[in-house]
mmCIF file of C-alpha atoms and ligand atoms in Angstrom:
data_model
loop_
_atom_site.group_PDB
_atom_site.id
_atom_site.type_symbol
_atom_site.label_atom_id
_atom_site.label_comp_id
_atom_site.label_asym_id
_atom_site.label_seq_id
_atom_site.Cartn_x
_atom_site.Cartn_y
_atom_site.Cartn_z
ATOM 1 C CA MET A 21 -40.741 -20.225 57.415
ATOM 2 C CA LEU A 22 -44.667 -19.558 57.411
ATOM 3 C CA ASN A 23 -44.318 -16.705 54.814
ATOM 4 C CA SER A 24 -41.871 -19.034 52.743
ATOM 5 C CA LEU A 25 -44.723 -21.528 52.172
ATOM 6 C CA LYS A 26 -46.815 -19.046 51.667
ATOM 7 C CA GLN A 27 -44.529 -17.606 48.785
ATOM 8 C CA GLN A 28 -43.812 -21.477 47.723
ATOM 9 C CA LEU A 29 -47.862 -22.402 47.680
ATOM 10 C CA LYS A 30 -48.427 -18.858 45.804
ATOM 11 C CA ARG A 31 -45.880 -19.641 42.926
ATOM 12 C CA ILE A 32 -46.682 -23.611 42.329
ATOM 13 C CA LEU A 33 -50.754 -21.907 42.538
ATOM 14 C CA GLN A 34 -49.679 -19.174 39.470
ATOM 15 C CA ARG A 35 -48.062 -21.411 38.027
ATOM 16 C CA LEU A 36 -50.665 -24.357 37.584
ATOM 17 C CA GLN A 37 -52.784 -21.143 36.696
ATOM 18 C CA ARG A 38 -50.271 -20.309 33.877
ATOM 19 C CA ASN A 39 -50.483 -23.511 32.588
ATOM 20 C CA ARG A 40 -53.746 -23.989 32.498
ATOM 21 C CA ALA A 41 -54.525 -20.583 30.531
ATOM 22 C CA ALA A 42 -51.785 -21.470 28.038
ATOM 23 C CA GLU A 43 -53.645 -24.673 27.167
ATOM 24 C CA LYS A 44 -57.063 -22.936 26.791
ATOM 25 C CA LEU A 45 -54.917 -20.326 24.323
ATOM 26 C CA LYS A 46 -53.708 -23.937 22.455
ATOM 27 C CA GLN A 47 -56.788 -24.600 21.625
ATOM 28 C CA GLN A 48 -58.445 -22.022 20.731
ATOM 29 C CA ALA A 49 -56.510 -19.378 19.391
ATOM 30 C CA ASN A 50 -54.359 -19.430 16.224
ATOM 31 C CA HIS A 51 -50.987 -21.055 16.449
ATOM 32 C CA ILE A 52 -47.932 -18.839 15.322
ATOM 33 C CA SER A 53 -44.642 -20.815 14.079
ATOM 34 C CA ALA A 54 -41.245 -18.872 14.437
ATOM 35 C CA GLU A 55 -41.333 -19.000 10.739
ATOM 36 C CA GLN A 56 -44.603 -16.921 10.565
ATOM 37 C CA LEU A 57 -43.444 -14.453 13.167
ATOM 38 C CA GLN A 58 -40.112 -14.211 11.354
ATOM 39 C CA HIS A 59 -41.534 -13.376 8.227
ATOM 40 C CA ASP A 60 -44.477 -10.869 9.571
ATOM 41 C CA LEU A 61 -41.528 -8.798 11.775
ATOM 42 C CA GLN A 62 -39.344 -8.643 8.313
ATOM 43 C CA GLN A 63 -42.279 -7.077 6.793
ATOM 44 C CA LEU A 64 -42.929 -4.815 9.228
ATOM 45 C CA GLY A 65 -39.561 -3.259 8.716
ATOM 46 C CA VAL A 66 -37.491 -5.361 11.896
ATOM 47 C CA GLN A 67 -33.800 -4.983 10.373
ATOM 48 C CA GLN A 68 -30.046 -6.559 10.750
ATOM 49 C CA GLY A 69 -28.869 -3.948 12.870
ATOM 50 C CA ASP A 70 -32.090 -2.736 14.516
ATOM 51 C CA THR A 71 -31.810 -1.382 18.131
ATOM 52 C CA LEU A 72 -35.275 -2.207 19.426
ATOM 53 C CA PHE A 73 -37.221 -1.049 22.222
ATOM 54 C CA LEU A 74 -40.220 -3.581 22.971
ATOM 55 C CA HIS A 75 -43.622 -3.033 24.204
ATOM 56 C CA SER A 76 -45.851 -6.177 23.693
ATOM 57 C CA SER A 77 -48.623 -8.380 24.642
ATOM 58 C CA LEU A 78 -47.949 -11.912 23.891
ATOM 59 C CA LYS A 79 -51.625 -13.519 23.738
ATOM 60 C CA SER A 80 -52.088 -10.839 21.099
ATOM 61 C CA LEU A 81 -50.271 -12.374 18.522
ATOM 62 C CA GLY A 82 -52.103 -15.823 18.504
ATOM 63 C CA TYR A 83 -50.819 -19.040 20.498
ATOM 64 C CA VAL A 84 -46.543 -18.965 19.464
ATOM 65 C CA VAL A 85 -45.736 -22.398 19.693
ATOM 66 C CA GLY A 86 -42.608 -22.067 21.752
ATOM 67 C CA GLY A 87 -43.985 -19.760 24.390
ATOM 68 C CA PRO A 88 -42.167 -16.048 24.951
ATOM 69 C CA ALA A 89 -39.074 -17.436 24.273
ATOM 70 C CA THR A 90 -39.981 -18.200 20.224
ATOM 71 C CA VAL A 91 -40.238 -13.999 20.010
ATOM 72 C CA ILE A 92 -37.506 -13.260 21.866
ATOM 73 C CA LYS A 93 -35.574 -15.714 19.650
ATOM 74 C CA VAL A 94 -36.656 -14.540 16.500
ATOM 75 C CA LEU A 95 -36.101 -11.089 16.936
ATOM 76 C CA GLN A 96 -32.742 -11.908 18.210
ATOM 77 C CA GLN A 97 -31.952 -13.518 15.133
ATOM 78 C CA LEU A 98 -33.726 -10.624 13.133
ATOM 79 C CA VAL A 99 -31.481 -8.228 14.350
ATOM 80 C CA GLY A 100 -28.454 -10.736 14.421
ATOM 81 C CA GLU A 101 -25.095 -9.671 16.578
ATOM 82 C CA GLN A 102 -24.649 -6.220 16.066
ATOM 83 C CA GLY A 103 -28.103 -4.778 17.264
ATOM 84 C CA ASN A 104 -29.846 -4.780 20.784
ATOM 85 C CA ILE A 105 -32.883 -5.646 21.978
ATOM 86 C CA LEU A 106 -34.394 -3.707 25.249
ATOM 87 C CA LEU A 107 -37.878 -4.590 27.372
ATOM 88 C CA PRO A 108 -39.086 -2.371 30.658
ATOM 89 C CA ALA A 109 -38.394 -5.041 33.275
ATOM 90 C CA TYR A 110 -39.879 -2.693 35.285
ATOM 91 C CA TYR A 111 -40.817 -3.549 39.150
ATOM 92 C CA LEU A 112 -43.187 -1.506 41.213
ATOM 93 C CA PRO A 113 -44.422 -3.160 44.264
ATOM 94 C CA GLY A 114 -46.785 -0.793 44.996
ATOM 95 C CA GLY A 115 -48.765 -0.958 42.050
ATOM 96 C CA THR A 116 -48.019 2.533 41.246
ATOM 97 C CA ILE A 117 -45.117 4.867 41.040
ATOM 98 C CA GLU A 118 -46.258 6.858 43.599
ATOM 99 C CA ALA A 119 -47.208 3.634 46.051
ATOM 100 C CA THR A 120 -43.650 2.379 45.300
ATOM 101 C CA CYS A 121 -42.128 5.546 46.488
ATOM 102 C CA GLN A 122 -44.199 5.565 49.398
ATOM 103 C CA LEU A 123 -43.267 1.601 50.732
ATOM 104 C CA THR A 124 -41.098 2.510 53.508
ATOM 105 C CA ASP A 125 -39.338 -1.202 53.511
ATOM 106 C CA TYR A 126 -38.314 -1.531 49.555
ATOM 107 C CA GLN A 127 -34.778 -1.564 48.342
ATOM 108 C CA PHE A 128 -34.743 -2.337 44.688
ATOM 109 C CA ASP A 129 -32.064 -5.138 43.860
ATOM 110 C CA PRO A 130 -32.126 -7.062 40.628
ATOM 111 C CA ARG A 131 -30.957 -10.299 41.681
ATOM 112 C CA ILE A 132 -34.148 -10.607 43.569
ATOM 113 C CA HIS A 133 -36.667 -8.606 41.627
ATOM 114 C CA GLY A 134 -38.253 -9.654 38.744
ATOM 115 C CA THR A 135 -40.525 -7.632 36.718
ATOM 116 C CA HIS A 136 -44.688 -6.572 36.143
ATOM 117 C CA MET A 137 -43.959 -5.510 32.681
ATOM 118 C CA GLY A 138 -45.975 -9.352 31.566
ATOM 119 C CA ARG A 139 -44.945 -12.548 30.172
ATOM 120 C CA LEU A 140 -42.382 -11.514 27.261
ATOM 121 C CA PRO A 141 -39.888 -9.425 29.784
ATOM 122 C CA GLU A 142 -40.065 -11.830 32.546
ATOM 123 C CA THR A 143 -39.113 -14.233 29.932
ATOM 124 C CA PHE A 144 -36.395 -12.227 28.886
ATOM 125 C CA LEU A 145 -35.150 -11.508 32.012
ATOM 126 C CA GLN A 146 -34.014 -15.542 33.044
ATOM 127 C CA LEU A 147 -31.836 -15.650 29.356
ATOM 128 C CA PRO A 148 -28.114 -15.701 29.099
ATOM 129 C CA GLY A 149 -26.315 -11.852 28.606
ATOM 130 C CA VAL A 150 -29.423 -9.615 29.387
ATOM 131 C CA LYS A 151 -27.882 -7.310 31.300
ATOM 132 C CA ARG A 152 -30.091 -5.247 33.302
ATOM 133 C CA SER A 153 -30.062 -1.549 34.808
ATOM 134 C CA LEU A 154 -30.110 -0.422 38.649
ATOM 135 C CA HIS A 155 -32.883 1.450 38.929
ATOM 136 C CA PRO A 156 -35.783 1.089 41.658
ATOM 137 C CA THR A 157 -38.982 1.735 39.124
ATOM 138 C CA HIS A 158 -37.546 1.606 35.380
ATOM 139 C CA SER A 159 -35.328 -0.894 35.616
ATOM 140 C CA VAL A 160 -34.403 -1.805 31.388
ATOM 141 C CA ALA A 161 -33.523 -4.533 30.406
ATOM 142 C CA VAL A 162 -31.473 -5.217 27.678
ATOM 143 C CA TRP A 163 -29.752 -7.753 24.920
ATOM 144 C CA GLY A 164 -27.001 -7.134 22.414
ATOM 145 C CA ALA A 165 -24.023 -5.567 21.106
ATOM 146 C CA GLN A 166 -24.290 -2.331 23.500
ATOM 147 C CA ALA A 167 -26.233 -4.032 26.778
ATOM 148 C CA ASP A 168 -23.339 -2.604 28.800
ATOM 149 C CA TYR A 169 -23.567 1.087 27.584
ATOM 150 C CA LEU A 170 -27.540 1.038 27.490
ATOM 151 C CA THR A 171 -27.857 -0.320 31.129
ATOM 152 C CA ASN A 172 -24.670 1.082 33.026
ATOM 153 C CA GLY A 173 -24.999 4.038 34.740
ATOM 154 C CA HIS A 174 -29.112 4.640 35.029
ATOM 155 C CA HIS A 175 -28.498 4.427 38.847
ATOM 156 C CA GLN A 176 -26.301 7.677 38.369
ATOM 157 C CA ALA A 177 -28.577 9.654 35.961
ATOM 158 C CA PRO A 178 -30.334 12.835 37.166
ATOM 159 C CA SER A 179 -33.818 11.424 36.301
ATOM 160 C CA VAL A 180 -35.949 8.237 34.958
ATOM 161 C CA PHE A 181 -35.528 9.029 31.249
ATOM 162 C CA GLY A 182 -32.347 12.188 31.751
ATOM 163 C CA GLU A 183 -29.034 11.955 30.639
ATOM 164 C CA GLY A 184 -26.882 8.647 30.647
ATOM 165 C CA SER A 185 -30.794 6.447 30.967
ATOM 166 C CA PRO A 186 -30.889 4.000 28.163
ATOM 167 C CA TRP A 187 -33.602 5.859 26.502
ATOM 168 C CA GLN A 188 -31.215 8.630 26.290
ATOM 169 C CA ARG A 189 -29.108 6.562 24.964
ATOM 170 C CA PHE A 190 -30.889 3.825 23.001
ATOM 171 C CA THR A 191 -32.598 7.208 20.951
ATOM 172 C CA ALA A 192 -28.672 7.842 19.789
ATOM 173 C CA LEU A 193 -28.310 5.058 18.339
ATOM 174 C CA PRO A 194 -28.467 4.553 14.988
ATOM 175 C CA GLN A 195 -31.417 1.972 13.816
ATOM 176 C CA ALA A 196 -33.168 3.177 16.984
ATOM 177 C CA LYS A 197 -36.482 1.446 16.603
ATOM 178 C CA VAL A 198 -40.044 1.260 19.410
ATOM 179 C CA LEU A 199 -41.484 -2.033 18.909
ATOM 180 C CA GLY A 200 -45.215 -2.397 19.746
ATOM 181 C CA LEU A 201 -46.086 -6.009 19.276
ATOM 182 C CA GLY A 202 -49.754 -6.342 19.496
ATOM 183 C CA ILE A 203 -50.913 -3.750 22.020
ATOM 184 C CA SER A 204 -52.006 -0.127 21.375
ATOM 185 C CA MET A 205 -50.026 3.432 21.236
ATOM 186 C CA GLY A 206 -51.206 3.888 24.741
ATOM 187 C CA PRO A 207 -48.542 1.459 27.133
ATOM 188 C CA VAL A 208 -45.038 3.490 25.372
ATOM 189 C CA THR A 209 -42.170 4.846 27.960
ATOM 190 C CA PHE A 210 -40.105 6.416 25.343
ATOM 191 C CA TYR A 211 -43.153 9.617 25.631
ATOM 192 C CA HIS A 212 -41.712 10.109 29.138
ATOM 193 C CA LEU A 213 -38.804 10.994 27.630
ATOM 194 C CA LEU A 214 -39.442 14.419 25.933
ATOM 195 C CA GLU A 215 -40.639 15.665 29.453
ATOM 196 C CA ASP A 216 -37.514 15.320 31.102
ATOM 197 C CA GLN A 217 -35.693 16.434 27.699
ATOM 198 C CA LEU A 218 -37.661 19.774 28.071
ATOM 199 C CA GLY A 219 -38.195 19.979 30.988
ATOM 200 C CA GLU A 220 -40.022 23.633 32.052
ATOM 201 C CA ALA A 221 -40.443 24.515 28.592
ATOM 202 C CA PHE A 222 -43.042 20.912 28.040
ATOM 203 C CA PRO A 223 -46.593 22.822 27.975
ATOM 204 C CA LEU A 224 -47.820 21.306 31.806
ATOM 205 C CA ASN A 225 -45.885 20.197 34.513
ATOM 206 C CA VAL A 226 -46.494 16.614 34.668
ATOM 207 C CA TRP A 227 -44.618 16.062 38.175
ATOM 208 C CA HIS A 228 -46.032 15.211 41.728
ATOM 209 C CA GLN A 229 -43.408 14.332 44.043
ATOM 210 C CA GLU A 230 -39.832 13.823 44.173
ATOM 211 C CA TYR A 231 -38.111 10.541 45.896
ATOM 212 C CA ARG A 232 -35.065 8.854 46.050
ATOM 213 C CA LEU A 233 -35.071 5.582 46.363
ATOM 214 C CA PRO A 234 -32.809 2.664 47.682
ATOM 215 C CA CYS A 235 -30.991 0.308 45.131
ATOM 216 C CA ILE A 236 -28.647 -2.492 45.867
ATOM 217 C CA ASP A 237 -26.113 -3.228 43.081
ATOM 218 C CA GLN A 238 -23.663 -6.447 42.988
ATOM 219 C CA ASP A 239 -20.823 -5.562 44.968
ATOM 220 C CA ASN A 240 -23.637 -4.619 47.566
ATOM 221 C CA GLN A 241 -23.158 -0.852 47.528
ATOM 222 C CA ILE A 242 -26.500 1.354 47.750
ATOM 223 C CA TRP A 243 -27.257 3.824 45.664
ATOM 224 C CA GLN A 244 -30.130 6.260 46.366
ATOM 225 C CA VAL A 245 -31.664 6.959 43.067
ATOM 226 C CA PRO A 246 -34.206 9.748 41.977
ATOM 227 C CA VAL A 247 -37.998 9.064 40.943
ATOM 228 C CA LYS A 248 -40.815 11.384 40.198
ATOM 229 C CA SER A 249 -44.165 10.488 40.657
ATOM 230 C CA TYR A 250 -46.745 11.756 37.853
ATOM 231 C CA LYS A 251 -49.664 13.815 39.242
ATOM 232 C CA PRO A 252 -52.728 11.615 39.375
ATOM 233 C CA GLU A 253 -55.097 13.826 37.817
ATOM 234 C CA LEU A 254 -52.909 14.017 34.968
ATOM 235 C CA THR A 255 -52.295 9.772 34.595
ATOM 236 C CA GLN A 256 -56.370 9.388 34.511
ATOM 237 C CA GLN A 257 -56.306 11.565 31.061
ATOM 238 C CA ARG A 258 -53.255 10.055 29.723
ATOM 239 C CA ILE A 259 -52.139 8.347 26.994
ATOM 240 C CA ASP A 260 -52.196 4.929 27.983
ATOM 241 C CA HIS A 261 -55.971 5.696 30.491
ATOM 242 C CA PRO A 262 -58.687 2.945 29.142
ATOM 243 C CA SER A 263 -61.215 6.243 28.202
ATOM 244 C CA ARG A 264 -58.504 8.013 26.291
ATOM 245 C CA ALA A 265 -58.973 5.891 22.394
ATOM 246 C CA ASP A 266 -59.197 9.242 21.177
ATOM 247 C CA LEU A 267 -55.570 10.112 22.084
ATOM 248 C CA ARG A 268 -54.579 7.175 20.876
ATOM 249 C CA GLU A 269 -55.797 7.289 17.535
ATOM 250 C CA PHE A 270 -54.779 10.452 17.555
ATOM 251 C CA PHE A 271 -50.825 10.059 17.800
ATOM 252 C CA ARG A 272 -51.821 6.870 16.000
ATOM 253 C CA GLN A 273 -52.540 9.366 12.575
ATOM 254 C CA SER A 274 -51.038 11.772 13.797
ATOM 255 C CA LEU A 275 -47.035 9.578 12.701
ATOM 256 C CA GLN A 276 -48.653 7.527 10.084
ATOM 257 C CA GLN A 277 -49.203 11.068 8.306
ATOM 258 C CA ALA A 278 -45.473 12.379 9.396
ATOM 259 C CA GLY A 279 -44.502 9.171 7.531
ATOM 260 C CA LEU A 280 -42.936 7.563 10.972
ATOM 261 C CA LEU A 281 -45.423 4.742 11.657
ATOM 262 C CA GLN A 282 -44.823 1.551 10.040
ATOM 263 C CA GLN A 283 -48.004 -0.851 10.512
ATOM 264 C CA ALA A 284 -48.225 -4.427 10.490
ATOM 265 C CA GLN A 285 -50.017 -7.809 11.134
ATOM 266 C CA VAL A 286 -48.061 -10.059 13.299
ATOM 267 C CA GLY A 287 -49.071 -13.454 14.243
ATOM 268 C CA ASP A 288 -52.824 -12.129 14.937
ATOM 269 C CA SER A 289 -52.015 -8.963 16.166
ATOM 270 C CA GLN A 290 -51.896 -5.280 14.597
ATOM 271 C CA SER A 291 -48.621 -4.177 14.831
ATOM 272 C CA TRP A 292 -46.433 -0.954 14.651
ATOM 273 C CA LEU A 293 -42.701 0.313 14.460
ATOM 274 C CA LEU A 294 -41.135 3.476 14.650
ATOM 275 C CA PRO A 295 -37.920 4.821 14.566
ATOM 276 C CA ALA A 296 -36.927 6.238 17.547
ATOM 277 C CA ALA A 297 -35.114 9.643 16.423
ATOM 278 C CA GLY A 298 -38.223 10.685 14.339
ATOM 279 C CA PHE A 299 -41.107 9.599 17.022
ATOM 280 C CA LEU A 300 -38.948 12.200 19.122
ATOM 281 C CA THR A 301 -38.678 14.570 16.879
ATOM 282 C CA HIS A 302 -42.603 14.533 16.555
ATOM 283 C CA LEU A 303 -43.398 14.249 19.803
ATOM 284 C CA GLN A 304 -41.647 17.645 20.464
ATOM 285 C CA TRP A 305 -43.444 19.238 17.007
ATOM 286 C CA LEU A 306 -46.559 18.114 18.919
ATOM 287 C CA ALA A 307 -45.803 19.884 22.280
ATOM 288 C CA GLU A 308 -44.865 23.150 20.611
ATOM 289 C CA ARG A 309 -48.756 22.793 19.575
ATOM 290 C CA GLY A 310 -49.980 22.586 22.374
ATOM 291 C CA ILE A 311 -50.889 18.891 22.020
ATOM 292 C CA THR A 312 -49.035 16.091 24.266
ATOM 293 C CA ILE A 313 -49.995 12.271 25.651
ATOM 294 C CA TYR A 314 -52.201 14.163 28.550
ATOM 295 C CA THR A 315 -54.341 16.778 26.232
ATOM 296 C CA PRO A 316 -57.981 16.541 27.206
ATOM 297 C CA GLU A 317 -60.704 15.754 24.592
ATOM 298 C CA ALA A 318 -61.764 18.472 23.793
ATOM 299 C CA GLU A 319 -59.146 20.388 23.568
ATOM 300 C CA LEU A 320 -57.303 17.959 21.273
ATOM 301 C CA ALA A 321 -59.873 18.185 18.616
ATOM 302 C CA GLN A 322 -59.151 22.290 19.114
ATOM 303 C CA LYS A 323 -55.486 21.937 18.777
ATOM 304 C CA ALA A 324 -55.877 19.098 15.939
ATOM 305 C CA ALA A 325 -57.597 20.925 13.867
ATOM 306 C CA ASN A 326 -55.549 24.037 13.911
ATOM 307 C CA LEU A 327 -52.546 22.017 12.590
ATOM 308 C CA PRO A 328 -51.142 22.464 9.363
HETATM 309 C C1 COA B 426 -50.648 -5.447 30.046
HETATM 310 C C2 COA B 426 -50.657 -6.126 28.831
HETATM 311 C C3 COA B 426 -48.630 -6.649 29.327
HETATM 312 C C4 COA B 426 -51.136 -7.462 28.551
HETATM 313 O O1 COA B 426 -50.625 -8.294 27.724
HETATM 314 P P1 COA B 426 -51.262 -10.170 28.451
HETATM 315 O O2 COA B 426 -50.831 -10.675 26.164
HETATM 316 O O3 COA B 426 -52.564 -10.009 28.636
HETATM 317 O O4 COA B 426 -49.722 -10.243 28.613
HETATM 318 P P2 COA B 426 -48.745 -11.050 28.817
HETATM 319 O O5 COA B 426 -47.824 -10.518 27.489
HETATM 320 O O6 COA B 426 -47.976 -10.798 29.651
HETATM 321 O O7 COA B 426 -48.851 -12.511 28.391
HETATM 322 C C5 COA B 426 -49.769 -13.097 29.291
HETATM 323 C C6 COA B 426 -50.322 -13.974 28.215
HETATM 324 O O8 COA B 426 -50.398 -14.814 27.268
HETATM 325 C C7 COA B 426 -51.008 -15.846 27.101
HETATM 326 N N1 COA B 426 -49.881 -17.206 26.866
HETATM 327 C C8 COA B 426 -49.160 -18.383 27.229
HETATM 328 N N2 COA B 426 -48.497 -18.843 26.701
HETATM 329 C C9 COA B 426 -48.725 -18.524 25.419
HETATM 330 C C10 COA B 426 -48.069 -18.402 24.149
HETATM 331 N N3 COA B 426 -47.670 -19.501 24.240
HETATM 332 N N4 COA B 426 -48.706 -17.385 22.670
HETATM 333 C C11 COA B 426 -49.922 -16.783 23.239
HETATM 334 N N5 COA B 426 -49.832 -16.318 24.656
HETATM 335 C C12 COA B 426 -49.612 -17.283 25.564
HETATM 336 C C13 COA B 426 -51.341 -15.879 28.396
HETATM 337 O O9 COA B 426 -52.088 -16.953 29.062
HETATM 338 C C14 COA B 426 -51.203 -14.571 29.281
HETATM 339 O O10 COA B 426 -52.984 -14.189 29.037
HETATM 340 P P3 COA B 426 -54.279 -14.628 30.464
HETATM 341 O O11 COA B 426 -53.773 -13.512 31.234
HETATM 342 O O12 COA B 426 -55.430 -14.143 29.955
HETATM 343 O O13 COA B 426 -53.860 -16.252 30.518
HETATM 344 C C15 COA B 426 -50.358 -5.932 27.481
HETATM 345 O O14 COA B 426 -51.309 -5.369 27.187
HETATM 346 C C16 COA B 426 -49.376 -4.329 27.875
HETATM 347 O O15 COA B 426 -49.672 -3.076 28.471
HETATM 348 N N6 COA B 426 -47.637 -4.692 27.091
HETATM 349 C C17 COA B 426 -47.099 -3.448 27.257
HETATM 350 C C18 COA B 426 -46.755 -3.095 29.053
HETATM 351 C C19 COA B 426 -45.738 -2.592 28.821
HETATM 352 O O16 COA B 426 -44.365 -2.574 28.117
HETATM 353 N N7 COA B 426 -45.148 -1.111 30.063
HETATM 354 C C20 COA B 426 -45.394 0.104 29.881
HETATM 355 C C21 COA B 426 -45.331 1.019 29.043
HETATM 356 S S1 COA B 426 -45.530 2.513 30.252
#
C-alpha cells in the first residue's frame, strides 16, 4: 500500500519535472515542425521501404512540435507500409547489464516493464501495432510490415545478437539502415552484432559472465534467456564511454571514407544514416586489421596509420 503510493507520487513528480523541462525547451530552443523533420530526413536519405534501427536524442533535435510522437509519425510516413522501424526498448533495472543480471528477484515482463532508452522509445512502446521482443535486457520494439518476424524468437536465440535475434533478421532485410538522430557514433548497439557473429575470431574476448534471466510471455510461460555481460574494464574504454571521442571520430571518418556514412542536419542536430549490411562488412574489415570499438587510444593511432 505504502509502496504503491510512493510509486504513484514518484510518477506524478516525474511528470511535473518533465512538463517543466519541456516548457523551458519550448521557450529556448528552435521550434521544429513535422514538415521540417520530413524534409531533413529525406535529405539524409530515408526512403520508402526502409527498415530503420533508430538510436536517438530527442532534445538534440530542438523543440519538436508535438513531441516524440511527431518524430515517430514522420518516420512511419517516410518508410511507408512496406517499411519497418526498430527502436531499442532495453530494460535494465540494475542500471547496467551486469547489475541487472545479478538481481535475484527480476523477471522481465513486456506487459509491465518500460524502457530506459529515452523518450522516443518510451513513446514508441505505447503506440498501436508496435511489437516487442521478449528479452530481459535487450528487448527491441518494432513497427511495420515485418514487425512480427523481427521480434519473434528473440528469447530463443542463442545470444542477444545471435541467429534469430532482431539484429540478425534486420541486417538481412533489403534497405536495412541504422539511423542516429542527434547522437554521436557512440551509443550504437549494432557494433555488438559482430562480436556474436565472429565469436572466437573477434580480436578480443569481451565477455565477463554468462547468465540466464527469466522472462514471462503473453501466455504466462517462463523462459530462461541467455545474457552475457561485458568485462567492466572494457566498457571503460569502449566507443560509448565519454573519454573515447577519438574512437567515435575514427569510426565516423572511416565509415565516411568507405562511402557508407550519410550525414545531414535534422532539426538542430547532426544526424547520420548507415546501410546495415555495409556497416557490418566494414566493422569486420576493421576487426581483421585489429581495430574494434574497444581499441585503446595509442593502439588505435598506430593501427589507423597502417590502414590502406
Ligand atoms: C541518453 C540519451 C537518450 C539522452 O538524450 P536526450 O535527448 O537527453 O533524452 P531523450 O531522447 O530521452 O529526450 C528527453 C529530453 O527531451 C526533452 N524534450 C521534451 N519535450 C521535447 C520536445 N517536444 N522536443 C524536443 N525535446 C523535448 C526533455 O526535456 C528531455 O531533456 P532533459 O532531460 O534535459 O529534460 C541519448 O544521448 C542517447 O544516448 N541515445 C541513444 C540511446 C540508445 O539507443 N542506447 C542504446 C545504445 S547501446
